[in-house]
Coordinates of C-alpha atoms and ligand atoms in Angstrom, one line a residue:
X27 CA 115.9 99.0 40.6
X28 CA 113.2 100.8 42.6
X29 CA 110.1 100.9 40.1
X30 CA 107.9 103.3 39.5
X31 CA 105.2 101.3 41.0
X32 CA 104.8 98.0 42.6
X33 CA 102.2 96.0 42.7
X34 CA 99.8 95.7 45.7
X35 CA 98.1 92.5 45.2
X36 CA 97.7 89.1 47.7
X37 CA 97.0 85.7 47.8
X38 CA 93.5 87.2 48.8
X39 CA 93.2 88.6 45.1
X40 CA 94.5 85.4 43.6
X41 CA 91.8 83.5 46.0
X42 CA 89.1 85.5 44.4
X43 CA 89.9 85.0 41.4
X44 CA 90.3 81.7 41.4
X45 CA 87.1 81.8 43.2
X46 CA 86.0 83.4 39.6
X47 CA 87.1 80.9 38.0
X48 CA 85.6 77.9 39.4
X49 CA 82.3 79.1 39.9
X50 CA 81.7 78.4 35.7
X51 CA 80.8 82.5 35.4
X52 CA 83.9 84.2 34.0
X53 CA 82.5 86.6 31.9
X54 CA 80.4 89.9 33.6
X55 CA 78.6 88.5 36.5
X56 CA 77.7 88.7 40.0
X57 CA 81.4 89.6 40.8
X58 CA 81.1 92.6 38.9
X59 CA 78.2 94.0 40.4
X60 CA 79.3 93.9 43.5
X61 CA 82.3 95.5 42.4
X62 CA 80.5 98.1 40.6
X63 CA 77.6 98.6 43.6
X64 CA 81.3 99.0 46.3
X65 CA 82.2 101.5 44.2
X66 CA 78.9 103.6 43.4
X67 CA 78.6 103.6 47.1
X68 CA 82.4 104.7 48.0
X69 CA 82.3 107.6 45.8
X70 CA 78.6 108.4 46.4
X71 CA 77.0 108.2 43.0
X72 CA 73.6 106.3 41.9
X73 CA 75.2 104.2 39.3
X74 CA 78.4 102.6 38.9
X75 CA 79.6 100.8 35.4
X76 CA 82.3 98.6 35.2
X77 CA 84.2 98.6 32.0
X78 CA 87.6 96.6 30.6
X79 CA 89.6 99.9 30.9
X80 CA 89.1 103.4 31.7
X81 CA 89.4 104.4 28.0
X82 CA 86.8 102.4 27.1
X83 CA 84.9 104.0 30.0
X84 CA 85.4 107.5 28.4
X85 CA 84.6 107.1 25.0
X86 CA 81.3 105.0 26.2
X87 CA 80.8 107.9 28.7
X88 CA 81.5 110.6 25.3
X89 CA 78.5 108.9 23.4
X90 CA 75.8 108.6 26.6
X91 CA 76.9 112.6 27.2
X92 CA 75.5 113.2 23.4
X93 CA 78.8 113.7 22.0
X94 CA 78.9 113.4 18.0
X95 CA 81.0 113.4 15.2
X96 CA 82.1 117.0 14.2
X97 CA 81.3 118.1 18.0
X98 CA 84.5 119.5 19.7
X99 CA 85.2 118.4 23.1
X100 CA 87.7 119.9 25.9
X101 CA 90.2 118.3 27.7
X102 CA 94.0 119.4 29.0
X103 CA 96.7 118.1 26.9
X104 CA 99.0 116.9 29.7
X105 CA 97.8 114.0 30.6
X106 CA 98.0 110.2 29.5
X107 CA 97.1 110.0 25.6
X108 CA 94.1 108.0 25.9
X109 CA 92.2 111.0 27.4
X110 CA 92.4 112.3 23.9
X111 CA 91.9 108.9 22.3
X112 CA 88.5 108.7 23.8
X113 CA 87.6 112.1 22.2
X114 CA 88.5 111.0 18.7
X115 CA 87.2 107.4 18.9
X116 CA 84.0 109.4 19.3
X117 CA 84.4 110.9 16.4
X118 CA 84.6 114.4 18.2
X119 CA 87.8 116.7 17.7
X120 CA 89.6 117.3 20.6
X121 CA 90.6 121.2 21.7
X122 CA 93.5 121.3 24.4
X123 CA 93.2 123.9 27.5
X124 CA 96.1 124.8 29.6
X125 CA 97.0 123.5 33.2
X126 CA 97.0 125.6 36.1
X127 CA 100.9 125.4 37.2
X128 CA 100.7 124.5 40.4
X129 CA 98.4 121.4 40.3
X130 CA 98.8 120.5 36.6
X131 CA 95.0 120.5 36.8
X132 CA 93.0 121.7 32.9
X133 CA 92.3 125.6 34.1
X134 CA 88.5 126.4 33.8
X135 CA 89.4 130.0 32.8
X136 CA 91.7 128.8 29.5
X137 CA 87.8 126.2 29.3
X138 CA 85.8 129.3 29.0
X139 CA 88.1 130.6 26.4
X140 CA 87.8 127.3 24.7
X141 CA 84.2 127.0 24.1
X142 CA 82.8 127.7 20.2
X143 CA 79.4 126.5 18.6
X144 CA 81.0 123.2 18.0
X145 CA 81.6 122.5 21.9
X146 CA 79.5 119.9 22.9
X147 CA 81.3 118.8 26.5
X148 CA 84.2 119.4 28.6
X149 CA 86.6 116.4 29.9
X150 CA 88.7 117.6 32.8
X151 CA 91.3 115.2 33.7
X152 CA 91.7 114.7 37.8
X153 CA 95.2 114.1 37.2
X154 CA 97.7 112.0 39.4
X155 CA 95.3 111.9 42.8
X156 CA 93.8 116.0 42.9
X157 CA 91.0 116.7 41.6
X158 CA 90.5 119.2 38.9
X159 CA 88.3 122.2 39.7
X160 CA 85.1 120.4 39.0
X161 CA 83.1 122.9 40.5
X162 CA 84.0 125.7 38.5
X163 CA 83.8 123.6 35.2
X164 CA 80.7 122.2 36.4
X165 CA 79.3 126.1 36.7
X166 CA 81.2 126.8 33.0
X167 CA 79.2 123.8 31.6
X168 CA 75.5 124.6 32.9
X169 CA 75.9 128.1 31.4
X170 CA 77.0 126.9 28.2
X171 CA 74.6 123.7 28.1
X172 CA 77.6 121.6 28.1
X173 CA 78.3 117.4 29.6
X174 CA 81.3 117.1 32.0
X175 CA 82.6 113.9 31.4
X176 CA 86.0 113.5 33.8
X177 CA 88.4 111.8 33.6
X178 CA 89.4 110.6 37.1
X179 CA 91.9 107.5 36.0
X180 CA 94.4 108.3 38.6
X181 CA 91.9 109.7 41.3
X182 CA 89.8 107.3 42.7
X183 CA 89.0 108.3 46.4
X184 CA 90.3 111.8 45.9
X185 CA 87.4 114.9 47.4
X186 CA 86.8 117.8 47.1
X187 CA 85.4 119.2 50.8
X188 CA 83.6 116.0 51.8
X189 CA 82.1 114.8 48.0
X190 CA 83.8 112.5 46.5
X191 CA 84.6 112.5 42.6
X192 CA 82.5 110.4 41.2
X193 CA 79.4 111.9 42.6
X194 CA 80.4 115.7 41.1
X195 CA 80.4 115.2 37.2
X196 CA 77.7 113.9 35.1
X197 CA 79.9 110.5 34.2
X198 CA 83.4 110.1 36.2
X199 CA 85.7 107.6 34.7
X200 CA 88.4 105.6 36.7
X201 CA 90.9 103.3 35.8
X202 CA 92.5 99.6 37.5
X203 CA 95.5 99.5 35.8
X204 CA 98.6 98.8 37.6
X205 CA 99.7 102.2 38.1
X206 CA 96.4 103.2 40.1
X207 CA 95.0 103.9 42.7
X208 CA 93.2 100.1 42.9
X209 CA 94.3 97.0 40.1
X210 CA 92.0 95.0 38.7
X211 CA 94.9 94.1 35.9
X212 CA 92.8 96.4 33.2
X213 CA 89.3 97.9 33.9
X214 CA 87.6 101.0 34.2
X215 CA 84.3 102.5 35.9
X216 CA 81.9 105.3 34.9
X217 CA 79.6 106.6 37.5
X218 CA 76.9 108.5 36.8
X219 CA 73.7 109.7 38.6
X220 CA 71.9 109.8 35.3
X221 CA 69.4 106.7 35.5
X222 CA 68.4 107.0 31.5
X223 CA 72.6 107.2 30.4
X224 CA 73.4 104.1 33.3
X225 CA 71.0 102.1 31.6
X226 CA 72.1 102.6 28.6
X227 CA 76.1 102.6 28.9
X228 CA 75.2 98.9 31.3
X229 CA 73.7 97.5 27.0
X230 CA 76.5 100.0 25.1
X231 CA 79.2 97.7 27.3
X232 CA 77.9 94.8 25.7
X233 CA 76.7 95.4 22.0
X234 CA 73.7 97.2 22.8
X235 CA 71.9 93.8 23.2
X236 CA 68.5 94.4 24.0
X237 CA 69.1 91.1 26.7
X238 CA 71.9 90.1 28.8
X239 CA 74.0 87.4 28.0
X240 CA 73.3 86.7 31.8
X241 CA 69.6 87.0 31.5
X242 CA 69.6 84.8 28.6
X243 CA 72.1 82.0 30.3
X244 CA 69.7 81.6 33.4
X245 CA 66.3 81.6 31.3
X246 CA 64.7 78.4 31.1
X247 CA 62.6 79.5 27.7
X248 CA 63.6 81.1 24.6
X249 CA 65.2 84.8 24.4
X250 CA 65.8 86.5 21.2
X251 CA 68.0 89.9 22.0
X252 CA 68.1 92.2 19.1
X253 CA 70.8 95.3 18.6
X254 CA 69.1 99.1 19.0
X255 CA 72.3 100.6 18.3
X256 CA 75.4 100.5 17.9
X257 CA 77.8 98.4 20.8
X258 CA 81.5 97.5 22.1
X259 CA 82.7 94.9 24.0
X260 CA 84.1 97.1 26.4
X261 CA 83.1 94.1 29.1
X262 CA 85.3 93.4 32.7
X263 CA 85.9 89.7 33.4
X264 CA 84.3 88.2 36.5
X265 CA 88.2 87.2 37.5
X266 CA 88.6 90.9 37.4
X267 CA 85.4 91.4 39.3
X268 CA 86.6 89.4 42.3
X269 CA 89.7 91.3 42.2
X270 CA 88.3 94.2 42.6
X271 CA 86.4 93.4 45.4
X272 CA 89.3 92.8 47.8
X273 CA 91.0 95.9 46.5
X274 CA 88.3 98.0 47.1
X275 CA 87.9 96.9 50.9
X276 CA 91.3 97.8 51.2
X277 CA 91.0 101.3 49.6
X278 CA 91.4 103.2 52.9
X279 CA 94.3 101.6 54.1
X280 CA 95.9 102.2 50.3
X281 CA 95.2 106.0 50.6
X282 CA 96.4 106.7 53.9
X283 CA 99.9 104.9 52.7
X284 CA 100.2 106.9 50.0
X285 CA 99.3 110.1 51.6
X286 CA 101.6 109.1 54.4
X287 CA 104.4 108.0 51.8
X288 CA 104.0 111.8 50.0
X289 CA 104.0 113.2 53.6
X290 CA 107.6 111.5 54.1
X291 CA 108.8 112.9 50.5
X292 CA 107.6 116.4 51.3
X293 CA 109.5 116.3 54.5
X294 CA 113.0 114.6 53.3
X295 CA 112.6 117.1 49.9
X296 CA 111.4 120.4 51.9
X297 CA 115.0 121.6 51.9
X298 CA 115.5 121.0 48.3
X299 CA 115.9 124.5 46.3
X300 CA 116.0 122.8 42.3
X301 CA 112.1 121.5 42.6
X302 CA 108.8 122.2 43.4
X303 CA 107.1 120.0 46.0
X304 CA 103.6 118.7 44.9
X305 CA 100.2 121.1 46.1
X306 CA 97.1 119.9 48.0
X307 CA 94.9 123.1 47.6
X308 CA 92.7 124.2 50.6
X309 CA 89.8 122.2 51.0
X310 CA 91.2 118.9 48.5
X311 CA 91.8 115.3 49.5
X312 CA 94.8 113.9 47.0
X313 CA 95.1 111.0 46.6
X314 CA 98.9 110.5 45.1
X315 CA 98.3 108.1 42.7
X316 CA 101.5 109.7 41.8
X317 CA 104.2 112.0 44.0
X318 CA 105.3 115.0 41.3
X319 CA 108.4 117.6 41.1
X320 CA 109.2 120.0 39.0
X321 CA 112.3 120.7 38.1
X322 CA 113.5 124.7 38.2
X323 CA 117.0 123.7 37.6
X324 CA 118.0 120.5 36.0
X325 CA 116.7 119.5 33.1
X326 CA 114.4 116.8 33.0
X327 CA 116.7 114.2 30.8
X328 CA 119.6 115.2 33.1
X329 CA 117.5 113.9 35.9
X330 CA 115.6 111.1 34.8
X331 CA 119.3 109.8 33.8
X332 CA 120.7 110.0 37.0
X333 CA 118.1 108.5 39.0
X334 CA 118.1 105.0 36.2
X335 CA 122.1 105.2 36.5
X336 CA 121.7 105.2 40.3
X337 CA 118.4 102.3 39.7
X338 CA 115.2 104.7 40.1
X339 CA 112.7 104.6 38.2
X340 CA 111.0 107.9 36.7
X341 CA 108.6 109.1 34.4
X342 CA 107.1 112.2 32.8
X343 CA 103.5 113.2 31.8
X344 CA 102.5 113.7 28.0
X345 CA 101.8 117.1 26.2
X346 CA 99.4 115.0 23.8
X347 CA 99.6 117.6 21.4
X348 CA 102.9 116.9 20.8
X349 CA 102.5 113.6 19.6
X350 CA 102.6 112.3 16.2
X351 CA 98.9 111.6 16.2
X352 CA 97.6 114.7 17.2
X353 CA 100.2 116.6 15.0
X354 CA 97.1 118.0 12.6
X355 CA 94.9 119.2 15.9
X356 CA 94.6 122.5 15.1
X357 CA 95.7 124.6 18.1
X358 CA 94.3 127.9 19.1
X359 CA 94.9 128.1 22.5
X360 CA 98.6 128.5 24.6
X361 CA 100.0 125.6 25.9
X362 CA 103.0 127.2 27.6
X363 CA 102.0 125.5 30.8
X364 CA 101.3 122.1 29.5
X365 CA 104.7 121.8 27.6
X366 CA 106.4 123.5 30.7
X367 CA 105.1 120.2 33.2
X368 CA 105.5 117.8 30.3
X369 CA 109.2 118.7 30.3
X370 CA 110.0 119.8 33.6
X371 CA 108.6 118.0 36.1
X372 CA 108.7 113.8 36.6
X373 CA 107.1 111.8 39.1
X374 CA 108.9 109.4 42.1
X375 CA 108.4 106.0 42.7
X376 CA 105.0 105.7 44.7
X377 CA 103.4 102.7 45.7
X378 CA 101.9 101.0 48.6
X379 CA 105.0 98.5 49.5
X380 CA 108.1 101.4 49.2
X381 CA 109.2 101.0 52.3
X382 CA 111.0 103.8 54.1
X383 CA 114.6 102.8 53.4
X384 CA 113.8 102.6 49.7
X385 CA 112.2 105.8 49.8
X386 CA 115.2 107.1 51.2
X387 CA 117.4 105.5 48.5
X388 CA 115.4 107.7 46.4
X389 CA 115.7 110.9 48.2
X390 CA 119.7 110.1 48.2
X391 CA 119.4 109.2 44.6
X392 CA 117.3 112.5 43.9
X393 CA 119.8 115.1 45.6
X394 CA 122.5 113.7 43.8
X395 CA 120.7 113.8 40.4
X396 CA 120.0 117.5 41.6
X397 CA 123.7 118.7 42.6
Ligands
PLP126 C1 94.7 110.3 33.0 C2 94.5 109.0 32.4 N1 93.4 108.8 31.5 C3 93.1 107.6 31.0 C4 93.9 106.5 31.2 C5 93.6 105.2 30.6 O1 93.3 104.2 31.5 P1 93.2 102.7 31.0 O2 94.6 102.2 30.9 O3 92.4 102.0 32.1 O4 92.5 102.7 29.7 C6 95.0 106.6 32.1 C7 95.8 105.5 32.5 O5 96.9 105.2 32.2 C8 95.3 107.9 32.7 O6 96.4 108.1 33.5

């Protein structure tokens, strides 16, 4: 079977986390800052925050942008569930906005239309490597008085002209699982440029204790920490830490293989009339955390079948609202687009590994699925 992904990790991963390990620090520590301070510098933001997964990064990065219970927030519905997860862990009620077709990016126009006394901050998704139109939303947000809290799971090293997200939105979110862009097992990052909200997601992370568990291990006298508010152990491991470390000082080499890798599918699939070939607008830097088609013939069950009869893995993306758990969400707003992509198009094995034959096994795979 070709998977869907394939892991990219070596035995200089497993060295540093054994490093972890050893060192008697396995809990946040020194390996995590660096990780976090690698990061805040790639993307070009003051403050990075490492969490233990990129939903816990959201709904941390929901409360620091004020969000409260009642308050609606918006965010596409084709995406990964937890976007909308974060939303209602906050207490908030999500309200879906369409995709633009073409780069299954939340449409700032279908935002605008979304806003109502209630709206309290917008959370683009910068879906599968391309970045949403942060700009635009950031411009819909400052007239309304509204927090842009992204969600950039899939996207990490993806720009927009030369800024990188991360440094666009007030709080970016990222994600190490195993299908991104860079694996720390789990784990998640929120960067910010907002010294006040940094300080304060770094003590939300951890229970909201007044003192680090750090701080108090290498004190010689007597700390008493005390609990402002309310906290989550939403805390990365050191192990993780290390791990991240080597991944992100491979992070250039891992984007140009995947942008090579999507390269090599756009050219083998160019003559292909039943789908439509993935879009890097003018100006963007994708990422391919994922290589999408739609499907203007097939159906997507017809497809997805061939390919695992002929040992390719597939998949498809959500419409989250509708899923079981968001079957109450009250729905004002069309979603034509969003259930279009969530049942037409499906993404192609992509991974840093898929070597050229097996990418061609896939093409072969495809066409046939396709005839
Ligand atoms: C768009 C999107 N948002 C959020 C998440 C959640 O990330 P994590 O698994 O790190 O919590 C994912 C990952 O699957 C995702 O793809």
């Amino acid at each position: 079977m070709i998977p869907i992904t394939r892991l990219s990790v070596g035995e200089a991963e497993a060295a540093a986390a054994a490093d972890a390990v050893r060192s008697g620090w396995l809990s946040t520590g020194k390996r995590v800052q660096k990780f976090e301070s690698m990061v805040a510098e790639y993307v070009g933001a003051k403050h990075a925050i490492a969490t233990s997964s990129c939903t816990a990064a959201l709904h941390l990065a929901l409360i620091a942008a004020g969000v409260k219970p009642g308050d609606e927030v918006i965010c596409p519905s084709y995406s990964f569930i937890a976007t909308a997860n974060a939303i209602l862990y906050a207490g908030a009620t999500p309200v879906f906005a369409d995709i633009e077709p073409i780069t299954y990016n939340i449409s700032p126009a279908h935002i605008e239309k979304a806003i109502t006394p209630r709206t309290t901050a917008i959370l683009p998704v910068s879906q599968i490597g391309l970045a949403a139109d942060i700009p635009a939303i950031l411009s819909i947000a400052r007239r309304h008085g509204l927090k842009v809290v992204e969600d950039a799971a899939p996207s990490l090293g993806a720009m927009i002209g030369k800024e990188r997200l991360g440094s666009l939105s007030d709080f970016t979110c990222f994600s190490f699982d195993p299908r991104k862009i860079l694996t720390t097992g789990e784990g998640g990052m929120i960067t910010t440029n907002d010294d006040e909200a940094a300080a304060r997601l770094i003590s939300m992370r951890a229970h909201s204790a007044s003192v680090s568990a750090i701080a108090r291990h290498t004190s010689t006298g007597v700390i008493l920490e005390s609990y402002p508010e309310l906290g989550y152990n939403y805390k990365l491991t050191d192990m993780q830490g290390g791990i991240g470390i080597v991944q992100m000082s491979r992070i250039a080499e891992i984007i140009t293989e995947r942008r090579r890798l999507a390269d090599r599918y756009n050219t083998l699939l160019k003559d292909e009339e039943g789908i439509q070939l993935p879009y890097e607008p003018e100006g963007y830097f994708h990422v391919y955390q994922s290589y999408i088609i739609k499907l203007l013939k097939k159906t997507q069950l017809e497809v997805m079948a061939s390919l695992a009869k002929q040992d390719i893995a597939s998949r498809r993306i959500l419409a989250i609202h509708l899923e079981p758990v968001y079957k109450d969400t009250n729905l004002e707003n069309s979603l034509v687009e969003s259930e279009r992509a969530s049942k037409e198009a499906i993404l192609l094995p992509m991974f840093v590994g898929l070597t050229d034959l097996e990418q061609d096994e896939v093409v072969r795979a495809l066409k046939i699925a396709l005839d």
